[in-house]
PDB file of C-alpha atoms in Angstrom:
ATOM      1  CA  MET A   1      -0.023   0.304  -0.096  1.00 37.00           C
ATOM      2  CA  SER A   2       1.241   3.382  -1.001  1.00 48.00           C
ATOM      3  CA  PRO A   3       2.533   5.736   2.048  1.00 46.00           C
ATOM      4  CA  HIS A   4       0.585   8.400   0.235  1.00 53.00           C
ATOM      5  CA  SER A   5      -2.990   6.240   0.275  1.00 49.00           C
ATOM      6  CA  LEU A   6      -6.046   8.449   2.616  1.00 48.00           C
ATOM      7  CA  GLY A   7      -8.975   6.524   4.138  1.00 47.00           C
ATOM      8  CA  PRO A   8     -12.226   6.587   2.314  1.00 48.00           C
ATOM      9  CA  GLY A   9     -13.240   9.633   1.651  1.00 54.00           C
ATOM     10  CA  SER A  10     -10.387  11.423   1.779  1.00 53.00           C
ATOM     11  CA  VAL A  11      -9.126  13.431  -1.209  1.00 69.00           C
ATOM     12  CA  ARG A  12      -6.082  15.247  -1.474  1.00 89.00           C
ATOM     13  CA  SER A  13      -6.401  18.504  -3.523  1.00 94.00           C
ATOM     14  CA  ALA A  14      -5.898  18.335  -7.384  1.00 96.00           C
ATOM     15  CA  ALA A  15      -2.608  20.301  -7.186  1.00 96.00           C
ATOM     16  CA  ALA A  16      -1.382  18.464  -4.229  1.00 97.00           C
ATOM     17  CA  VAL A  17      -1.247  15.147  -6.631  1.00 97.00           C
ATOM     18  CA  ASN A  18      -0.223  16.634  -9.839  1.00 97.00           C
ATOM     19  CA  GLU A  19       2.626  17.937  -7.688  1.00 98.00           C
ATOM     20  CA  GLU A  20       3.449  14.526  -6.584  1.00 97.00           C
ATOM     21  CA  ILE A  21       2.922  13.048 -10.362  1.00 98.00           C
ATOM     22  CA  ARG A  22       5.743  15.971 -11.579  1.00 97.00           C
ATOM     23  CA  ALA A  23       8.070  14.876  -8.782  1.00 98.00           C
ATOM     24  CA  LEU A  24       7.413  11.022  -9.524  1.00 98.00           C
ATOM     25  CA  TRP A  25       8.385  12.140 -13.254  1.00 97.00           C
ATOM     26  CA  LEU A  26      11.505  13.978 -12.170  1.00 97.00           C
ATOM     27  CA  ARG A  27      12.986  11.355 -10.047  1.00 96.00           C
ATOM     28  CA  ALA A  28      11.954   8.875 -12.539  1.00 96.00           C
ATOM     29  CA  GLY A  29      14.145  11.020 -15.192  1.00 95.00           C
ATOM     30  CA  GLY A  30      11.166  11.099 -17.485  1.00 89.00           C
ATOM     31  CA  SER A  31      11.572   7.203 -18.206  1.00 95.00           C
ATOM     32  CA  LEU A  32       9.492   5.042 -15.782  1.00 97.00           C
ATOM     33  CA  SER A  33      10.040   1.658 -14.147  1.00 97.00           C
ATOM     34  CA  ALA A  34       7.661  -1.160 -14.056  1.00 98.00           C
ATOM     35  CA  GLN A  35       6.352   0.313 -10.091  1.00 97.00           C
ATOM     36  CA  GLU A  36       6.864   3.753 -11.307  1.00 97.00           C
ATOM     37  CA  ARG A  37       4.011   3.434 -13.954  1.00 98.00           C
ATOM     38  CA  ALA A  38       1.828   1.075 -11.281  1.00 98.00           C
ATOM     39  CA  GLU A  39       2.203   4.448  -8.905  1.00 97.00           C
ATOM     40  CA  TYR A  40       1.640   7.039 -11.640  1.00 98.00           C
ATOM     41  CA  GLU A  41      -1.772   4.843 -12.758  1.00 98.00           C
ATOM     42  CA  LEU A  42      -2.987   5.002  -9.312  1.00 97.00           C
ATOM     43  CA  LEU A  43      -1.920   8.728  -8.946  1.00 97.00           C
ATOM     44  CA  VAL A  44      -3.557   9.872 -11.896  1.00 97.00           C
ATOM     45  CA  VAL A  45      -7.037   8.410 -11.058  1.00 96.00           C
ATOM     46  CA  GLU A  46      -6.813  10.235  -7.617  1.00 96.00           C
ATOM     47  CA  TRP A  47      -6.141  13.151  -9.791  1.00 96.00           C
ATOM     48  CA  ALA A  48      -9.092  12.620 -11.880  1.00 95.00           C
ATOM     49  CA  ALA A  49     -11.262  11.969  -8.486  1.00 94.00           C
ATOM     50  CA  ALA A  50     -10.004  15.100  -7.311  1.00 94.00           C
ATOM     51  CA  ILE A  51     -10.762  17.217 -10.260  1.00 93.00           C
ATOM     52  CA  ARG A  52     -14.235  15.815  -9.940  1.00 91.00           C
ATOM     53  CA  GLY A  53     -14.587  17.011  -6.692  1.00 89.00           C
ATOM     54  CA  GLU A  54     -13.123  20.177  -7.037  1.00 85.00           C
ATOM     55  CA  VAL A  55     -15.380  20.642 -10.074  1.00 83.00           C
ATOM     56  CA  ILE A  56     -18.611  19.434  -8.347  1.00 83.00           C
ATOM     57  CA  GLU A  57     -17.814  21.851  -5.238  1.00 73.00           C
ATOM     58  CA  ALA A  58     -17.659  25.030  -7.861  1.00 73.00           C
ATOM     59  CA  ALA A  59     -21.077  24.573  -9.242  1.00 71.00           C
TER      60      ALA A  59
END
């Protein structure tokens, strides 16, 4: 389980998740290993959920 995992119903901001995605790519030097790819995919799903949540709040 990722150290970044949050409990059910807890959602980080899209900006926070985006920052983590950028840091992952920086650490990886632009080429992701299989483990980094899996982490990236989870982060993208989390980012998309955060974006949806922020759009709903704005509406």
